[in-house]
Amino acid sequence: MFGFVPKNLVQFVRRRVVIEAHSCFFQNPCLKSISTAPEGVETPKASDFTVSYLENSCGLSSETALRISKWFHLKTTDNPDSILLFLKEQGFTGTQIAKMISFRPDLLKSNPDKTLKPKLYFLRDVGFSTPDLTLVLSKNPTILVCSLDNQIVPAYGFLKGFLGTGEVVVSTTKRAPWLLHYDLHKTIGPKIGALQDHGVPDSSISAMIKQQPRHFINVNPDRFTEALTKVKEMDFKPSSSFFYLALQAILSTSESNWEEKFELYRSFGWSEDDMLSVFKRQPHIMELSKDKIRKKMDFFSKEPRLGLSVVSNCPNLLLLGLEKTIIPRWSVIRVLMSHGILNKDVNFYTIFRLKEKAFLKKYMIKYQEKVPQVLEAYQGKTVIGS
């Protein structure tokens, strides 16, 4: 009996593969069924019609329209026209609509009255202005094909319950609109619970969600727990903002990359205790690329009047731009020191962290007539070390 093969099995399997491939392409939980053509079935008229409509009415490029038409087909313009008209009436620009359709062409088959209006009205009711809506939905039109009752409303409720106000929810989702179509109770809830179990206050957790929501969505739960344990073992206080910064740094760096960066810092003479001490004062140093770490550490290690002791005392120096900030300003400082205007006890970090306008006023304009060389130094015409 198992040797029997249905006559249309091959065609059925091919069709199934096509549909699954398209589902993977979008990679989100809200993908609805889209009409597709089985492999080997040619529909030139439908394809030509779809390409023409996507180009002329939706504003898509020929290349994008042709790519979409290989699996998405339109038969009439009635419903698509009503969708485009509705979106324009809601304040979406032609560019935004083209972007939305290129990502979610299935919007053209939705029902404006039954599926689109209720979602837009709900989002407006909870505080999204028209500019907010057009920004959020053009970034992630998947929201418009998700279930209002089963996904959007629960996601909004979860965020408001933890972030506190609708205004904060709006500002957070403007940066991460995809939050509105996830089951946040399943994806974020357990991680919030883990943080609370470790003694992290809700105010800190709220700040983490607002600033780095992807860590709560994309990071594997086991990886999240491991990072949390690692931060605790480094003796960061859960109530400190540095606890969150350290967790962010660990989550942003793969384990292998972490070890390589750690060893890179140590190659310049820092011990493991030195590294831990510096990291505890500025966790962001582990988020720098290895190339930037190497260049900055090399620069400071070769400048006798700076040295790595200055960096270990002020690790924020490593976060400043080497070519744009550190080198030109250090060139100016060296010139002023050579003329006895600045002494060796000057606080370098205070000078490096000044706003550009303040630095120019205090160290360039003020001394330009007395020490004309400061301009050449700042412009890179004076070679450091000379």
Short mmCIF file of C-alpha atoms in Angstrom, two decimals, residues 148-367:
data_model
loop_
_atom_site.label_atom_id
_atom_site.label_comp_id
_atom_site.label_asym_id
_atom_site.label_seq_id
_atom_site.Cartn_x
_atom_site.Cartn_y
_atom_site.Cartn_z
CA LEU A 148 -5.85 43.04 16.17
CA ASP A 149 -7.36 41.09 19.08
CA ASN A 150 -4.79 38.30 19.29
CA GLN A 151 -1.55 40.17 18.64
CA ILE A 152 -1.63 43.96 18.46
CA VAL A 153 -3.86 44.66 21.49
CA PRO A 154 -2.07 42.15 23.80
CA ALA A 155 1.36 43.45 22.69
CA TYR A 156 0.35 47.05 23.35
CA GLY A 157 -1.15 46.10 26.71
CA PHE A 158 2.02 44.25 27.72
CA LEU A 159 4.25 47.19 26.81
CA LYS A 160 2.05 49.76 28.52
CA GLY A 161 1.81 47.62 31.62
CA PHE A 162 5.56 47.53 31.95
CA LEU A 163 6.69 50.81 30.40
CA GLY A 164 4.06 52.81 32.23
CA THR A 165 2.40 55.14 29.73
CA GLY A 166 1.05 55.09 26.21
CA GLU A 167 3.45 57.89 25.33
CA VAL A 168 6.45 55.71 26.21
CA VAL A 169 4.96 52.79 24.25
CA VAL A 170 4.65 55.03 21.19
CA SER A 171 8.24 56.28 21.44
CA THR A 172 9.52 52.72 21.94
CA THR A 173 7.58 51.23 19.03
CA LYS A 174 8.67 54.06 16.76
CA ARG A 175 12.18 52.66 17.15
CA ALA A 176 11.08 49.02 17.17
CA PRO A 177 7.67 48.71 15.43
CA TRP A 178 7.99 44.92 15.18
CA LEU A 179 7.22 44.76 18.92
CA LEU A 180 3.53 45.14 18.09
CA HIS A 181 3.23 41.81 16.31
CA TYR A 182 5.08 39.52 18.75
CA ASP A 183 3.62 37.49 21.58
CA LEU A 184 5.49 39.49 24.20
CA HIS A 185 4.22 37.39 27.09
CA LYS A 186 6.15 34.43 25.64
CA THR A 187 9.19 36.22 24.21
CA ILE A 188 9.89 39.03 26.70
CA GLY A 189 8.00 37.83 29.79
CA PRO A 190 10.42 35.05 30.86
CA LYS A 191 13.45 37.33 30.45
CA ILE A 192 11.83 40.03 32.55
CA GLY A 193 11.15 37.38 35.17
CA ALA A 194 14.80 36.29 35.13
CA LEU A 195 15.96 39.87 35.63
CA GLN A 196 13.54 40.37 38.50
CA ASP A 197 14.74 37.13 40.11
CA HIS A 198 18.28 38.53 40.02
CA GLY A 199 17.14 41.68 41.79
CA VAL A 200 17.14 44.07 38.83
CA PRO A 201 14.56 46.83 39.54
CA ASP A 202 11.66 47.32 37.15
CA SER A 203 12.90 50.82 36.29
CA SER A 204 16.15 49.35 34.93
CA ILE A 205 14.30 46.62 33.04
CA SER A 206 12.02 49.23 31.52
CA ALA A 207 15.07 51.20 30.37
CA MET A 208 16.51 48.06 28.79
CA ILE A 209 13.31 47.37 26.87
CA LYS A 210 13.15 50.95 25.63
CA GLN A 211 16.80 51.08 24.55
CA GLN A 212 17.57 47.53 23.39
CA PRO A 213 14.31 45.64 22.77
CA ARG A 214 16.03 43.28 20.31
CA HIS A 215 17.92 41.68 23.18
CA PHE A 216 14.58 40.57 24.59
CA ILE A 217 13.26 39.28 21.27
CA ASN A 218 16.22 37.87 19.37
CA VAL A 219 18.46 36.48 22.09
CA ASN A 220 18.03 32.82 22.92
CA PRO A 221 16.62 32.37 26.48
CA ASP A 222 19.57 30.18 27.51
CA ARG A 223 22.03 32.74 26.15
CA PHE A 224 20.18 35.49 28.04
CA THR A 225 20.38 33.53 31.32
CA GLU A 226 24.08 32.78 30.80
CA ALA A 227 24.83 36.47 30.21
CA LEU A 228 22.83 37.39 33.27
CA THR A 229 24.79 34.94 35.40
CA LYS A 230 28.09 36.23 33.99
CA VAL A 231 27.22 39.82 34.94
CA LYS A 232 26.28 38.74 38.45
CA GLU A 233 29.57 36.83 38.82
CA MET A 234 31.46 40.01 37.90
CA ASP A 235 29.93 41.54 41.02
CA PHE A 236 27.84 44.19 39.31
CA LYS A 237 25.10 45.45 41.59
CA PRO A 238 21.66 44.66 40.09
CA SER A 239 20.38 48.08 41.15
CA SER A 240 23.20 49.84 39.27
CA SER A 241 22.81 51.12 35.72
CA PHE A 242 26.16 49.46 34.99
CA PHE A 243 24.51 46.07 35.48
CA TYR A 244 22.35 46.74 32.45
CA LEU A 245 25.27 48.15 30.43
CA ALA A 246 27.35 45.07 31.19
CA LEU A 247 24.50 42.75 30.22
CA GLN A 248 24.03 44.69 26.98
CA ALA A 249 27.75 44.42 26.17
CA ILE A 250 27.77 40.66 26.74
CA LEU A 251 24.61 40.08 24.72
CA SER A 252 25.99 42.18 21.86
CA THR A 253 29.17 40.12 21.60
CA SER A 254 29.48 36.45 20.71
CA GLU A 255 31.37 34.28 23.20
CA SER A 256 34.29 33.72 20.82
CA ASN A 257 34.49 37.40 19.93
CA TRP A 258 34.39 38.28 23.62
CA GLU A 259 37.41 36.11 24.34
CA GLU A 260 39.32 37.54 21.37
CA LYS A 261 38.68 41.12 22.49
CA PHE A 262 39.57 40.26 26.06
CA GLU A 263 42.90 38.81 24.92
CA LEU A 264 43.50 41.81 22.65
CA TYR A 265 43.28 44.20 25.60
CA ARG A 266 45.54 41.93 27.64
CA SER A 267 48.12 41.89 24.83
CA PHE A 268 48.82 45.55 25.65
CA GLY A 269 49.82 44.65 29.19
CA TRP A 270 46.55 44.70 31.10
CA SER A 271 46.03 41.85 33.53
CA GLU A 272 42.72 40.07 33.95
CA ASP A 273 42.04 42.16 37.05
CA ASP A 274 42.85 45.32 35.10
CA MET A 275 40.41 44.30 32.39
CA LEU A 276 37.66 43.55 34.87
CA SER A 277 38.25 46.87 36.62
CA VAL A 278 38.11 48.82 33.34
CA PHE A 279 35.06 46.90 32.11
CA LYS A 280 33.19 47.58 35.35
CA ARG A 281 33.73 51.30 34.85
CA GLN A 282 32.83 51.30 31.13
CA PRO A 283 31.18 48.12 29.78
CA HIS A 284 30.85 49.60 26.29
CA ILE A 285 34.57 49.03 25.64
CA MET A 286 33.75 45.41 24.79
CA GLU A 287 31.33 46.51 22.07
CA LEU A 288 34.09 48.18 20.06
CA SER A 289 35.37 46.34 17.01
CA LYS A 290 38.72 44.58 17.35
CA ASP A 291 40.21 46.94 14.77
CA LYS A 292 39.21 50.02 16.79
CA ILE A 293 40.45 48.46 20.02
CA ARG A 294 43.82 47.71 18.44
CA LYS A 295 44.26 51.17 16.92
CA LYS A 296 43.23 53.09 20.04
CA MET A 297 45.20 50.98 22.47
CA ASP A 298 48.23 51.22 20.19
CA PHE A 299 47.91 55.01 20.04
CA PHE A 300 47.66 55.51 23.80
CA SER A 301 50.40 52.99 24.57
CA LYS A 302 52.86 54.87 22.32
CA GLU A 303 52.19 58.31 23.80
CA PRO A 304 54.35 58.63 26.94
CA ARG A 305 52.39 61.54 28.40
CA LEU A 306 49.15 59.61 27.94
CA GLY A 307 49.89 55.93 28.37
CA LEU A 308 47.50 53.13 29.15
CA SER A 309 47.28 54.26 32.77
CA VAL A 310 45.28 57.27 31.55
CA VAL A 311 42.96 54.93 29.69
CA SER A 312 42.54 52.60 32.65
CA ASN A 313 41.59 55.59 34.81
CA CYS A 314 39.34 57.06 32.10
CA PRO A 315 38.12 54.13 29.93
CA ASN A 316 35.58 56.45 28.29
CA LEU A 317 38.52 57.66 26.20
CA LEU A 318 38.25 54.44 24.20
CA LEU A 319 34.74 55.40 23.09
CA LEU A 320 35.89 58.63 21.44
CA GLY A 321 36.77 58.81 17.75
CA LEU A 322 40.50 58.37 17.18
CA GLU A 323 40.91 60.29 13.90
CA LYS A 324 38.15 62.85 14.47
CA THR A 325 38.65 63.68 18.13
CA ILE A 326 41.60 62.15 19.96
CA ILE A 327 44.44 62.72 17.48
CA PRO A 328 43.64 66.34 16.47
CA ARG A 329 42.99 67.41 20.06
CA TRP A 330 46.07 65.64 21.40
CA SER A 331 48.12 67.42 18.73
CA VAL A 332 46.82 70.76 20.01
CA ILE A 333 47.44 69.79 23.65
CA ARG A 334 51.04 68.82 22.85
CA VAL A 335 51.69 72.17 21.20
CA LEU A 336 50.22 74.08 24.13
CA MET A 337 52.22 71.97 26.59
CA SER A 338 55.42 72.62 24.66
CA HIS A 339 54.78 76.38 25.04
CA GLY A 340 54.15 76.07 28.77
CA ILE A 341 50.47 77.00 28.46
CA LEU A 342 49.24 73.63 29.70
CA ASN A 343 51.06 71.52 32.30
CA LYS A 344 51.44 67.77 32.51
CA ASP A 345 48.81 67.53 35.25
CA VAL A 346 46.04 68.69 32.92
CA ASN A 347 42.95 66.48 32.85
CA PHE A 348 43.15 65.02 29.35
CA TYR A 349 39.75 63.38 29.50
CA THR A 350 38.06 66.68 30.31
CA ILE A 351 39.63 68.18 27.19
CA PHE A 352 38.84 65.19 24.98
CA ARG A 353 35.18 65.09 25.97
CA LEU A 354 34.45 68.78 25.37
CA LYS A 355 31.92 69.67 22.70
CA GLU A 356 33.66 70.68 19.48
CA LYS A 357 32.59 74.33 19.72
CA ALA A 358 33.78 74.56 23.33
CA PHE A 359 37.13 72.96 22.51
CA LEU A 360 37.77 75.33 19.60
CA LYS A 361 36.89 78.34 21.73
CA LYS A 362 38.95 77.32 24.77
CA TYR A 363 42.06 75.89 23.11
CA MET A 364 42.15 77.13 19.53
CA ILE A 365 40.65 80.61 19.25
CA LYS A 366 42.00 81.67 22.64
CA TYR A 367 45.62 80.81 21.80
#
